């Protein structure tokens, strides 16, 4: 017997192959998880009852459409009704043939929102304080409703403020410091948890949600301000030519609203009053009342455009940018409906207004909306030339355009011509040294006389730099530079404007 075991000689650096196993188990095949497409294919398709399908067909029928209710709003309500029935397993129980259509439900909801009683603010505030300080979240007072609140009023459901819907503890409870944590837990245990509240809300909705639309409450025949759901815009019955403006806090009363025929007479009456008395506070109040009567009656025609244009011109004449902007905003929407008027004139005003407010973003939007034909209109071309002159720093060209402004654009240019004169004076003081004639400043900056230009310089603290000589009054431009720069910085300071669009 040998004292060692012989092995084969290794001739390469590679690993030797493993010995053949006596038994090798068969590989197991792992089943891949199903893909989302396979899961969707395996999911059985739901069969809707015939009555539900017929209900959907009736909802989309053209003869059942209601003016003022869009398709998206109707589809959302239809989905809500069917989903509620499906989740509560009452698809076969609900009488779909007798159930109102989704658009009819929306119409009834709007009618209920208009019929909801309003609680005075002082009374509502006192009730809210009493209930919150008592730590009760089961208040039954009616909150003041807005026009956007179109939710139906469910019987037995507590009416509560929106900020109370997500937090059912007392508002003042968070301010109380408890000595013991168990004391706080006892107080918290008196109120229902959020999950329990949601469960109760869900149960009420499934049990009585669809029955709310069966019998709507009839409005009182003596209430002249109540609007029927299918009545649409009101028609005024007042014959008064003058009426003070009051902000509406409830549905408009037809007895205090003037019809279109009376409003046309009112406009002629106000035009005569403005020429005779020139009382702007009175005219502005009357025009706002006139515009309100047009709005509540949904009157949008050439007369509406004429009313807003006249009010905008009067506001421009008196420098009331707030009222001008309100009229300009409405005119933009009316011009898109091709109702007539003078759109090119007011587009030119809009360009000049954005020069005044230094709003580059809004200016770019206006320029992008202009068509090649509109750019050739005299008023718009003038406004574009004025903008270009200021952008290039060509004050000589700008003040020539200022003296030749069409329509009522000069009233808008008067609002920013003072600061542009200071900017031009800054350049003049740098270019013309040591002094320059006052007459040169009068001609370059668009003043009507030397007295007006001298008054402008004195108003901005430059009296000490005016010097009278044999050849006339001169401005010491070499010394007035710092004072001009101070006045220019103050003039270009941004100021928020009421009613800015």
CSV table of C-alpha atoms in Angstrom, one decimal:
chain,number,residue,atom,x,y,z
A,1,UNK,CA,0.0,0.0,0.0
A,2,UNK,CA,1.3,3.4,-1.0
A,3,UNK,CA,1.6,6.2,1.6
A,4,UNK,CA,0.0,8.9,-0.6
A,5,UNK,CA,-3.0,9.3,-2.9
A,6,UNK,CA,-2.2,10.2,-6.5
A,7,UNK,CA,-4.0,13.2,-8.1
A,8,UNK,CA,-4.0,14.4,-11.7
A,9,UNK,CA,-1.6,17.1,-12.7
A,10,UNK,CA,-3.1,20.6,-13.0
A,11,UNK,CA,-2.2,22.0,-16.4
A,12,UNK,CA,-4.3,25.3,-16.5
A,13,UNK,CA,-5.2,28.1,-14.0
A,14,UNK,CA,-9.0,27.5,-14.5
A,15,UNK,CA,-11.1,26.0,-11.7
A,16,UNK,CA,-11.6,22.3,-12.1
A,17,UNK,CA,-15.1,21.1,-13.0
A,18,UNK,CA,-17.3,20.0,-10.0
A,19,UNK,CA,-17.8,16.3,-9.7
A,20,UNK,CA,-21.0,14.8,-11.1
A,21,UNK,CA,-23.6,14.6,-8.3
A,22,UNK,CA,-25.3,11.4,-7.6
A,23,UNK,CA,-28.7,13.0,-7.2
A,24,UNK,CA,-29.8,16.5,-8.5
A,25,UNK,CA,-33.3,17.7,-7.6
A,26,UNK,CA,-35.4,19.1,-10.4
A,27,UNK,CA,-35.7,22.9,-10.5
A,28,UNK,CA,-39.0,24.3,-9.2
A,29,UNK,CA,-41.0,26.6,-11.5
A,30,UNK,CA,-42.1,29.8,-9.7
A,31,UNK,CA,-45.3,31.2,-10.9
A,32,UNK,CA,-45.1,34.9,-11.8
A,33,UNK,CA,-47.7,37.2,-10.2
A,34,UNK,CA,-50.5,38.3,-12.5
A,35,UNK,CA,-50.1,41.7,-14.3
A,36,UNK,CA,-52.6,44.5,-13.8
A,37,UNK,CA,-54.0,43.8,-17.2
A,38,UNK,CA,-54.6,40.2,-16.3
A,39,UNK,CA,-56.3,41.3,-13.1
A,40,UNK,CA,-58.6,43.6,-15.0
A,41,UNK,CA,-59.4,40.8,-17.5
A,42,UNK,CA,-60.2,38.4,-14.6
A,43,UNK,CA,-62.4,41.0,-12.9
A,44,UNK,CA,-66.0,40.2,-13.8
A,45,UNK,CA,-67.9,43.0,-15.6
A,46,UNK,CA,-70.8,44.5,-13.6
A,47,UNK,CA,-74.2,44.2,-15.2
A,48,UNK,CA,-76.3,47.3,-14.5
A,49,UNK,CA,-80.1,46.8,-14.2
A,50,UNK,CA,-82.2,47.8,-17.2
A,51,UNK,CA,-84.0,50.5,-15.2
A,52,UNK,CA,-80.6,52.2,-14.4
A,53,UNK,CA,-79.5,52.1,-18.0
A,54,UNK,CA,-82.8,53.7,-19.1
A,55,UNK,CA,-82.4,56.3,-16.3
A,56,UNK,CA,-79.0,57.3,-17.7
A,57,UNK,CA,-80.4,57.5,-21.3
A,58,UNK,CA,-83.2,59.8,-20.1
A,59,UNK,CA,-80.6,62.0,-18.3
A,60,UNK,CA,-78.6,62.6,-21.5
A,61,UNK,CA,-81.6,63.1,-23.8
A,62,UNK,CA,-81.7,66.5,-25.4
A,63,UNK,CA,-85.3,67.2,-24.5
A,64,UNK,CA,-84.5,66.8,-20.8
A,65,UNK,CA,-81.7,69.4,-20.8
A,66,UNK,CA,-82.1,72.5,-18.7
A,67,UNK,CA,-80.6,75.9,-19.5
A,68,UNK,CA,-77.9,76.9,-17.1
A,69,UNK,CA,-76.9,73.4,-16.1
A,70,UNK,CA,-73.8,72.2,-17.9
A,71,UNK,CA,-73.1,68.6,-19.0
A,72,UNK,CA,-70.2,68.2,-16.6
A,73,UNK,CA,-72.3,69.2,-13.6
A,74,UNK,CA,-75.1,66.9,-14.7
A,75,UNK,CA,-72.6,64.0,-15.1
A,76,UNK,CA,-71.1,64.5,-11.7
A,77,UNK,CA,-74.6,64.4,-10.1
A,78,UNK,CA,-75.6,61.3,-12.1
A,79,UNK,CA,-72.4,59.5,-11.0
A,80,UNK,CA,-73.1,60.5,-7.4
A,81,UNK,CA,-76.7,59.2,-7.4
A,82,UNK,CA,-75.8,55.8,-9.0
A,83,UNK,CA,-72.7,55.4,-6.8
A,84,UNK,CA,-74.8,56.0,-3.6
A,85,UNK,CA,-77.3,53.4,-4.7
A,86,UNK,CA,-74.6,50.9,-5.7
A,87,UNK,CA,-72.7,51.2,-2.4
A,88,UNK,CA,-75.8,50.9,-0.4
A,89,UNK,CA,-76.9,47.9,-2.5
A,90,UNK,CA,-80.3,49.5,-3.5
A,91,UNK,CA,-80.0,49.5,-7.2
A,92,UNK,CA,-82.9,47.1,-7.5
A,93,UNK,CA,-84.9,48.9,-4.8
A,94,UNK,CA,-84.9,52.5,-6.0
A,95,UNK,CA,-87.7,53.4,-8.4
A,96,UNK,CA,-85.6,54.8,-11.2
A,97,UNK,CA,-88.6,55.6,-13.4
A,98,UNK,CA,-90.0,57.9,-10.7
A,99,UNK,CA,-86.7,59.4,-9.5
A,100,UNK,CA,-86.0,63.0,-10.8
A,101,UNK,CA,-83.2,63.3,-13.3
A,102,UNK,CA,-79.8,64.7,-12.2
A,103,UNK,CA,-80.4,68.1,-13.8
A,104,UNK,CA,-83.7,68.3,-12.0
A,105,UNK,CA,-82.0,67.5,-8.7
A,106,UNK,CA,-79.5,70.3,-9.3
A,107,UNK,CA,-82.3,72.7,-10.1
A,108,UNK,CA,-84.1,71.8,-6.9
A,109,UNK,CA,-80.9,72.2,-4.9
A,110,UNK,CA,-80.4,75.8,-6.3
A,111,UNK,CA,-84.0,76.6,-5.4
A,112,UNK,CA,-83.5,75.4,-1.9
A,113,UNK,CA,-80.4,77.4,-1.6
A,114,UNK,CA,-82.3,80.6,-2.6
A,115,UNK,CA,-85.2,79.7,-0.2
A,116,UNK,CA,-82.9,79.2,2.8
A,117,UNK,CA,-83.7,81.8,5.6
A,118,UNK,CA,-81.0,84.2,6.4
A,119,UNK,CA,-80.0,84.8,10.0
A,120,UNK,CA,-78.8,88.4,10.9
A,121,UNK,CA,-75.1,88.6,11.5
A,122,UNK,CA,-75.5,89.8,15.1
A,123,UNK,CA,-77.9,87.0,16.0
A,124,UNK,CA,-75.7,84.4,14.3
A,125,UNK,CA,-72.6,85.6,16.1
A,126,UNK,CA,-74.4,85.4,19.5
A,127,UNK,CA,-75.7,81.9,18.9
A,128,UNK,CA,-72.2,80.8,17.7
A,129,UNK,CA,-70.6,82.2,20.9
A,130,UNK,CA,-73.1,80.5,23.2
A,131,UNK,CA,-72.8,77.1,21.5
A,132,UNK,CA,-69.0,77.2,21.3
A,133,UNK,CA,-68.4,78.2,24.9
A,134,UNK,CA,-70.7,75.4,26.1
A,135,UNK,CA,-68.5,72.9,24.1
A,136,UNK,CA,-71.5,71.7,22.1
A,137,UNK,CA,-71.1,70.6,18.5
A,138,UNK,CA,-74.7,69.8,17.8
A,139,UNK,CA,-75.9,73.3,17.0
A,140,UNK,CA,-79.1,73.6,14.9
A,141,UNK,CA,-78.9,77.2,13.9
A,142,UNK,CA,-79.0,78.0,10.2
A,143,UNK,CA,-75.8,79.5,8.8
A,144,UNK,CA,-76.0,82.4,6.3
A,145,UNK,CA,-75.9,80.8,2.9
A,146,UNK,CA,-74.1,82.0,-0.2
A,147,UNK,CA,-75.0,81.6,-3.8
A,148,UNK,CA,-72.2,79.0,-4.2
A,149,UNK,CA,-73.8,76.8,-1.5
A,150,UNK,CA,-75.9,74.4,-3.7
A,151,UNK,CA,-75.9,71.4,-1.3
A,152,UNK,CA,-79.5,70.2,-0.6
A,153,UNK,CA,-80.8,70.6,2.9
A,154,UNK,CA,-81.2,67.1,4.3
A,155,UNK,CA,-83.8,66.5,7.0
A,156,UNK,CA,-82.4,65.7,10.4
A,157,UNK,CA,-78.9,66.9,9.5
A,158,UNK,CA,-77.4,69.6,11.6
A,159,UNK,CA,-76.6,72.9,9.9
A,160,UNK,CA,-73.1,74.0,10.9
A,161,UNK,CA,-70.4,76.4,9.7
A,162,UNK,CA,-67.8,75.1,7.3
A,163,UNK,CA,-65.0,75.4,9.8
A,164,UNK,CA,-66.9,73.2,12.2
A,165,UNK,CA,-67.3,70.3,9.6
A,166,UNK,CA,-63.8,69.0,10.0
A,167,UNK,CA,-63.2,69.8,13.7
A,168,UNK,CA,-66.1,68.8,15.9
A,169,UNK,CA,-64.6,70.1,19.2
A,170,UNK,CA,-65.3,73.5,20.6
A,171,UNK,CA,-63.1,76.3,19.2
A,172,UNK,CA,-62.4,77.5,22.7
A,173,UNK,CA,-61.6,74.0,24.0
A,174,UNK,CA,-58.0,74.2,22.6
A,175,UNK,CA,-57.4,77.3,24.7
A,176,UNK,CA,-58.2,75.5,28.0
A,177,UNK,CA,-55.2,74.2,30.0
A,178,UNK,CA,-56.2,71.0,31.9
A,179,UNK,CA,-54.3,70.0,35.1
A,180,UNK,CA,-54.9,66.3,34.4
A,181,UNK,CA,-54.8,64.5,31.1
A,182,UNK,CA,-57.7,62.4,32.2
A,183,UNK,CA,-59.8,65.5,32.5
A,184,UNK,CA,-59.1,66.4,28.9
A,185,UNK,CA,-59.9,62.8,27.8
A,186,UNK,CA,-63.2,62.9,29.6
A,187,UNK,CA,-64.2,66.1,27.7
A,188,UNK,CA,-63.0,64.7,24.4
A,189,UNK,CA,-65.0,61.5,25.0
A,190,UNK,CA,-68.3,63.5,25.1
A,191,UNK,CA,-67.9,64.4,21.4
A,192,UNK,CA,-68.1,61.8,18.7
A,193,UNK,CA,-65.0,60.8,16.9
A,194,UNK,CA,-64.4,61.6,13.3
A,195,UNK,CA,-64.8,58.0,12.1
A,196,UNK,CA,-68.1,57.6,14.0
A,197,UNK,CA,-69.3,60.9,12.5
A,198,UNK,CA,-68.4,59.8,9.0
A,199,UNK,CA,-70.2,56.5,9.5
A,200,UNK,CA,-73.4,58.2,10.7
A,201,UNK,CA,-73.2,60.7,7.8
A,202,UNK,CA,-72.8,57.8,5.3
A,203,UNK,CA,-75.8,56.0,6.8
A,204,UNK,CA,-78.0,59.0,6.6
A,205,UNK,CA,-77.0,59.7,3.0
A,206,UNK,CA,-77.8,56.1,1.9
A,207,UNK,CA,-81.1,55.9,3.8
A,208,UNK,CA,-82.6,59.2,2.9
A,209,UNK,CA,-80.4,60.9,0.4
A,210,UNK,CA,-82.5,60.1,-2.7
A,211,UNK,CA,-85.8,60.9,-1.0
A,212,UNK,CA,-84.8,64.5,-0.5
A,213,UNK,CA,-85.6,65.3,-4.2
A,214,UNK,CA,-89.1,63.8,-4.2
A,215,UNK,CA,-91.2,66.7,-2.9
A,216,UNK,CA,-89.6,70.1,-3.0
A,217,UNK,CA,-90.9,72.8,-0.7
A,218,UNK,CA,-93.3,75.2,-2.5
A,219,UNK,CA,-92.3,78.9,-2.1
A,220,UNK,CA,-94.8,81.3,-0.6
A,221,UNK,CA,-97.0,83.0,-3.2
A,222,UNK,CA,-96.7,86.3,-1.3
A,223,UNK,CA,-92.9,86.4,-1.5
A,224,UNK,CA,-92.2,88.6,-4.5
A,225,UNK,CA,-88.4,88.3,-4.2
A,226,UNK,CA,-88.4,84.5,-4.4
A,227,UNK,CA,-87.1,83.1,-7.7
A,228,UNK,CA,-88.6,79.9,-9.2
A,229,UNK,CA,-86.0,77.4,-10.4
A,230,UNK,CA,-87.1,77.7,-14.0
A,231,UNK,CA,-87.9,81.4,-13.9
A,232,UNK,CA,-84.4,82.6,-15.0
A,233,UNK,CA,-83.5,86.3,-14.9
A,234,UNK,CA,-85.9,88.6,-13.3
A,235,UNK,CA,-87.7,91.4,-15.2
A,236,UNK,CA,-87.9,94.7,-13.3
A,237,UNK,CA,-91.1,96.6,-12.7
A,238,UNK,CA,-89.9,99.9,-11.2
A,239,UNK,CA,-90.5,103.1,-13.2
A,240,UNK,CA,-88.2,105.4,-11.3
A,241,UNK,CA,-85.5,107.1,-13.4
A,242,UNK,CA,-83.2,107.7,-10.4
A,243,UNK,CA,-82.2,105.1,-7.8
A,244,UNK,CA,-79.4,105.1,-5.2
A,245,UNK,CA,-76.9,102.3,-5.4
A,246,UNK,CA,-77.0,99.6,-2.7
A,247,UNK,CA,-75.0,96.4,-2.6
A,248,UNK,CA,-77.2,93.4,-2.9
A,249,UNK,CA,-77.3,91.1,0.2
A,250,UNK,CA,-80.2,88.9,-1.0
A,251,UNK,CA,-82.2,88.0,-4.1
A,252,UNK,CA,-83.2,91.1,-6.0
A,253,UNK,CA,-86.7,92.4,-5.8
A,254,UNK,CA,-88.4,93.0,-9.2
A,255,UNK,CA,-90.3,95.9,-7.7
A,256,UNK,CA,-87.1,97.9,-7.1
A,257,UNK,CA,-85.4,96.9,-10.4
A,258,UNK,CA,-86.0,99.0,-13.6
A,259,UNK,CA,-86.7,97.3,-16.9
A,260,UNK,CA,-84.7,98.0,-20.1
A,261,UNK,CA,-87.1,100.6,-21.4
A,262,UNK,CA,-86.8,102.6,-18.2
A,263,UNK,CA,-83.0,102.2,-18.1
A,264,UNK,CA,-82.7,103.7,-21.6
A,265,UNK,CA,-84.6,106.8,-20.4
A,266,UNK,CA,-82.4,106.8,-17.3
A,267,UNK,CA,-79.2,107.0,-19.4
A,268,UNK,CA,-80.4,110.0,-21.3
A,269,UNK,CA,-81.4,111.7,-18.1
A,270,UNK,CA,-78.0,111.1,-16.5
A,271,UNK,CA,-76.2,112.4,-19.6
A,272,UNK,CA,-78.1,115.7,-19.3
A,273,UNK,CA,-77.5,115.8,-15.6
A,274,UNK,CA,-73.7,115.4,-16.1
A,275,UNK,CA,-73.6,118.2,-18.7
A,276,UNK,CA,-75.6,120.6,-16.5
A,277,UNK,CA,-74.4,119.9,-13.0
A,278,UNK,CA,-71.1,118.0,-13.4
A,279,UNK,CA,-71.6,116.3,-10.0
A,280,UNK,CA,-69.4,113.2,-10.2
A,281,UNK,CA,-70.3,111.6,-6.9
A,282,UNK,CA,-74.0,111.7,-7.9
A,283,UNK,CA,-73.4,110.5,-11.5
A,284,UNK,CA,-71.1,107.7,-10.4
A,285,UNK,CA,-73.7,106.4,-7.8
A,286,UNK,CA,-76.4,106.5,-10.4
A,287,UNK,CA,-74.4,104.7,-13.1
A,288,UNK,CA,-73.5,101.9,-10.6
A,289,UNK,CA,-77.1,101.5,-9.8
A,290,UNK,CA,-77.9,101.4,-13.6
A,291,UNK,CA,-75.2,98.7,-14.1
A,292,UNK,CA,-76.6,96.7,-11.2
A,293,UNK,CA,-80.1,96.6,-12.8
A,294,UNK,CA,-78.5,95.4,-16.1
A,295,UNK,CA,-76.6,92.7,-14.3
A,296,UNK,CA,-79.5,91.2,-12.2
A,297,UNK,CA,-81.7,91.1,-15.4
A,298,UNK,CA,-78.8,89.5,-17.5
A,299,UNK,CA,-79.1,92.2,-20.1
A,300,UNK,CA,-76.1,92.1,-22.4
A,301,UNK,CA,-76.6,94.0,-25.7
A,302,UNK,CA,-75.4,97.2,-27.4
A,303,UNK,CA,-77.1,99.3,-24.7
A,304,UNK,CA,-75.1,97.6,-22.0
A,305,UNK,CA,-71.8,98.3,-23.9
A,306,UNK,CA,-72.9,102.0,-24.2
A,307,UNK,CA,-73.5,102.3,-20.5
A,308,UNK,CA,-70.1,100.9,-19.5
A,309,UNK,CA,-68.3,103.0,-22.1
A,310,UNK,CA,-69.9,106.3,-21.0
A,311,UNK,CA,-69.2,105.5,-17.3
A,312,UNK,CA,-65.6,104.7,-18.1
A,313,UNK,CA,-65.1,108.0,-20.0
A,314,UNK,CA,-66.6,110.0,-17.1
A,315,UNK,CA,-64.4,108.1,-14.6
A,316,UNK,CA,-61.3,108.9,-16.8
A,317,UNK,CA,-62.2,112.6,-17.0
A,318,UNK,CA,-62.3,112.7,-13.2
A,319,UNK,CA,-59.3,110.5,-12.7
A,320,UNK,CA,-61.2,107.7,-10.9
A,321,UNK,CA,-59.1,104.7,-11.9
A,322,UNK,CA,-61.1,102.3,-9.7
A,323,UNK,CA,-64.4,102.8,-11.5
A,324,UNK,CA,-62.6,103.0,-14.8
A,325,UNK,CA,-61.0,99.6,-14.3
A,326,UNK,CA,-64.3,98.0,-13.3
A,327,UNK,CA,-65.9,99.3,-16.5
A,328,UNK,CA,-62.9,98.3,-18.6
A,329,UNK,CA,-63.0,94.7,-17.2
A,330,UNK,CA,-66.6,94.3,-18.1
A,331,UNK,CA,-66.1,95.9,-21.5
A,332,UNK,CA,-63.4,93.3,-22.4
A,333,UNK,CA,-66.0,90.5,-21.8
A,334,UNK,CA,-68.7,92.3,-23.7
A,335,UNK,CA,-66.4,93.0,-26.7
A,336,UNK,CA,-65.7,89.3,-27.0
A,337,UNK,CA,-69.4,88.8,-27.6
A,338,UNK,CA,-69.4,91.2,-30.6
A,339,UNK,CA,-72.1,93.5,-29.2
A,340,UNK,CA,-70.8,96.7,-30.8
A,341,UNK,CA,-69.3,99.7,-29.1
A,342,UNK,CA,-65.8,101.1,-29.6
A,343,UNK,CA,-63.3,98.2,-28.8
A,344,UNK,CA,-60.3,99.9,-30.6
A,345,UNK,CA,-60.7,103.1,-28.5
A,346,UNK,CA,-60.6,101.2,-25.2
A,347,UNK,CA,-57.8,98.9,-26.3
A,348,UNK,CA,-55.8,102.0,-26.8
A,349,UNK,CA,-56.8,103.2,-23.3
A,350,UNK,CA,-55.7,99.8,-21.9
A,351,UNK,CA,-52.2,100.1,-23.5
A,352,UNK,CA,-51.8,103.6,-22.0
A,353,UNK,CA,-53.0,102.4,-18.6
A,354,UNK,CA,-50.4,99.6,-18.5
A,355,UNK,CA,-47.8,102.3,-19.4
A,356,UNK,CA,-49.0,104.1,-16.3
A,357,UNK,CA,-48.8,101.1,-14.0
A,358,UNK,CA,-45.5,99.8,-15.5
A,359,UNK,CA,-47.0,96.4,-15.8
A,360,UNK,CA,-44.9,94.6,-18.4
A,361,UNK,CA,-46.6,91.2,-18.1
A,362,UNK,CA,-50.1,92.7,-18.8
A,363,UNK,CA,-48.6,94.8,-21.6
A,364,UNK,CA,-47.2,91.8,-23.3
A,365,UNK,CA,-50.6,90.1,-23.1
A,366,UNK,CA,-52.3,93.0,-24.7
A,367,UNK,CA,-49.7,93.2,-27.5
A,368,UNK,CA,-50.0,89.5,-28.2
A,369,UNK,CA,-53.8,89.8,-28.6
A,370,UNK,CA,-53.6,92.7,-31.1
A,371,UNK,CA,-54.3,91.8,-34.7
A,372,UNK,CA,-52.4,93.4,-37.7
A,373,UNK,CA,-55.6,95.3,-38.6
A,374,UNK,CA,-56.0,96.7,-35.1
A,375,UNK,CA,-52.4,97.9,-35.0
A,376,UNK,CA,-53.2,100.2,-37.9
A,377,UNK,CA,-56.1,101.9,-36.1
A,378,UNK,CA,-55.1,105.5,-35.3
A,379,UNK,CA,-55.8,105.3,-31.5
A,380,UNK,CA,-54.0,102.0,-31.0
A,381,UNK,CA,-51.1,103.0,-33.3
A,382,UNK,CA,-50.7,106.2,-31.2
A,383,UNK,CA,-50.6,104.2,-27.9
A,384,UNK,CA,-48.0,101.8,-29.4
A,385,UNK,CA,-45.9,104.6,-30.6
A,386,UNK,CA,-45.9,106.2,-27.1
A,387,UNK,CA,-44.9,102.9,-25.6
A,388,UNK,CA,-42.1,102.5,-28.2
A,389,UNK,CA,-40.8,106.0,-27.5
A,390,UNK,CA,-40.6,105.4,-23.8
A,391,UNK,CA,-38.9,102.0,-24.3
A,392,UNK,CA,-36.2,103.7,-26.5
A,393,UNK,CA,-35.8,106.7,-24.2
A,394,UNK,CA,-36.9,109.0,-27.0
A,395,UNK,CA,-38.6,111.7,-24.8
A,396,UNK,CA,-38.7,114.2,-27.7
A,397,UNK,CA,-41.0,111.8,-29.7
A,398,UNK,CA,-43.0,110.9,-26.6
A,399,UNK,CA,-44.0,114.5,-25.8
A,400,UNK,CA,-44.9,115.2,-29.4
A,401,UNK,CA,-47.3,112.2,-29.2
A,402,UNK,CA,-48.6,113.6,-25.8
A,403,UNK,CA,-49.6,116.8,-27.5
A,404,UNK,CA,-51.5,115.0,-30.2
A,405,UNK,CA,-53.4,112.3,-28.3
A,406,UNK,CA,-56.7,111.1,-29.9
A,407,UNK,CA,-60.0,110.5,-28.0
A,408,UNK,CA,-59.7,110.8,-24.2
A,409,UNK,CA,-56.2,109.2,-24.0
A,410,UNK,CA,-54.8,112.5,-22.8
A,411,UNK,CA,-56.5,111.9,-19.4
A,412,UNK,CA,-54.6,108.7,-19.0
A,413,UNK,CA,-51.3,110.2,-20.2
A,414,UNK,CA,-51.7,113.1,-17.7
A,415,UNK,CA,-51.4,110.5,-14.9
A,416,UNK,CA,-47.8,109.5,-15.8
A,417,UNK,CA,-46.5,112.4,-17.9
A,418,UNK,CA,-45.1,114.1,-14.7
A,419,UNK,CA,-42.8,111.2,-13.9
A,420,UNK,CA,-41.7,111.0,-17.6
A,421,UNK,CA,-40.8,114.7,-17.5
A,422,UNK,CA,-38.6,114.0,-14.5
A,423,UNK,CA,-36.9,111.1,-16.3
A,424,UNK,CA,-36.4,113.4,-19.3
A,425,UNK,CA,-35.0,116.2,-17.1
A,426,UNK,CA,-32.5,113.6,-15.7
A,427,UNK,CA,-31.2,113.0,-19.1
A,428,UNK,CA,-31.1,116.8,-20.0
A,429,UNK,CA,-29.1,117.5,-16.8
A,430,UNK,CA,-26.5,115.0,-17.9
A,431,UNK,CA,-26.4,116.1,-21.5
A,432,UNK,CA,-26.6,119.9,-21.3
A,433,UNK,CA,-24.1,121.4,-18.9
A,434,UNK,CA,-23.6,123.8,-17.2
A,435,UNK,CA,-27.0,125.3,-17.9
A,436,UNK,CA,-29.8,125.4,-20.5
A,437,UNK,CA,-32.6,127.8,-21.4
A,438,UNK,CA,-36.0,127.4,-19.8
A,439,UNK,CA,-37.6,127.8,-23.2
A,440,UNK,CA,-35.8,124.7,-24.4
A,441,UNK,CA,-37.3,122.7,-21.5
A,442,UNK,CA,-40.8,124.1,-22.3
A,443,UNK,CA,-40.6,122.9,-25.9
A,444,UNK,CA,-39.0,119.6,-25.3
A,445,UNK,CA,-41.2,118.5,-22.4
A,446,UNK,CA,-44.5,119.5,-23.9
A,447,UNK,CA,-45.4,122.4,-21.6
A,448,UNK,CA,-47.8,125.1,-22.9
A,449,UNK,CA,-45.8,128.0,-21.6
A,450,UNK,CA,-42.6,129.0,-19.7
A,451,UNK,CA,-44.7,129.8,-16.6
A,452,UNK,CA,-46.0,126.2,-16.6
A,453,UNK,CA,-42.5,124.7,-16.9
A,454,UNK,CA,-41.1,127.0,-14.2
A,455,UNK,CA,-43.9,126.0,-11.9
A,456,UNK,CA,-43.2,122.3,-12.5
A,457,UNK,CA,-39.5,122.8,-11.6
A,458,UNK,CA,-40.4,124.7,-8.5
A,459,UNK,CA,-42.9,122.1,-7.4
A,460,UNK,CA,-40.1,119.5,-7.5
A,461,UNK,CA,-37.6,121.5,-5.4
A,462,UNK,CA,-35.6,123.1,-8.3
A,463,UNK,CA,-36.3,126.8,-7.5
A,464,UNK,CA,-32.8,127.4,-6.3
A,465,UNK,CA,-31.4,126.2,-9.6
A,466,UNK,CA,-33.3,128.7,-11.8
A,467,UNK,CA,-31.3,131.8,-12.6
A,468,UNK,CA,-32.6,134.9,-14.6
A,469,UNK,CA,-30.1,136.3,-17.1
A,470,UNK,CA,-30.2,138.8,-19.9
A,471,UNK,CA,-31.1,136.2,-22.5
A,472,UNK,CA,-33.9,134.7,-20.3
A,473,UNK,CA,-34.3,132.3,-17.4
A,474,UNK,CA,-31.9,129.4,-17.3
A,475,UNK,CA,-31.7,126.1,-15.4
A,476,UNK,CA,-28.3,125.3,-13.8
A,477,UNK,CA,-28.3,121.7,-15.0
A,478,UNK,CA,-24.8,121.0,-13.7
A,479,UNK,CA,-26.0,121.6,-10.1
A,480,UNK,CA,-29.6,120.3,-10.3
A,481,UNK,CA,-28.7,116.7,-11.1
A,482,UNK,CA,-28.9,115.2,-7.6
A,483,UNK,CA,-32.2,117.0,-6.9
A,484,UNK,CA,-33.7,115.7,-10.2
A,485,UNK,CA,-32.6,112.1,-9.4
A,486,UNK,CA,-34.3,112.3,-5.9
A,487,UNK,CA,-37.6,113.6,-7.4
A,488,UNK,CA,-37.4,110.9,-10.2
A,489,UNK,CA,-37.0,108.1,-7.7
A,490,UNK,CA,-40.0,109.2,-5.7
A,491,UNK,CA,-42.1,109.6,-8.9
A,492,UNK,CA,-41.4,106.0,-10.1
A,493,UNK,CA,-42.2,104.4,-6.7
A,494,UNK,CA,-44.8,101.7,-7.1
A,495,UNK,CA,-48.3,102.5,-5.8
A,496,UNK,CA,-51.2,100.0,-5.5
A,497,UNK,CA,-54.3,101.2,-7.4
A,498,UNK,CA,-57.8,100.3,-6.3
A,499,UNK,CA,-59.6,98.3,-8.9
A,500,UNK,CA,-56.5,97.5,-10.9
A,501,UNK,CA,-57.0,94.7,-13.5
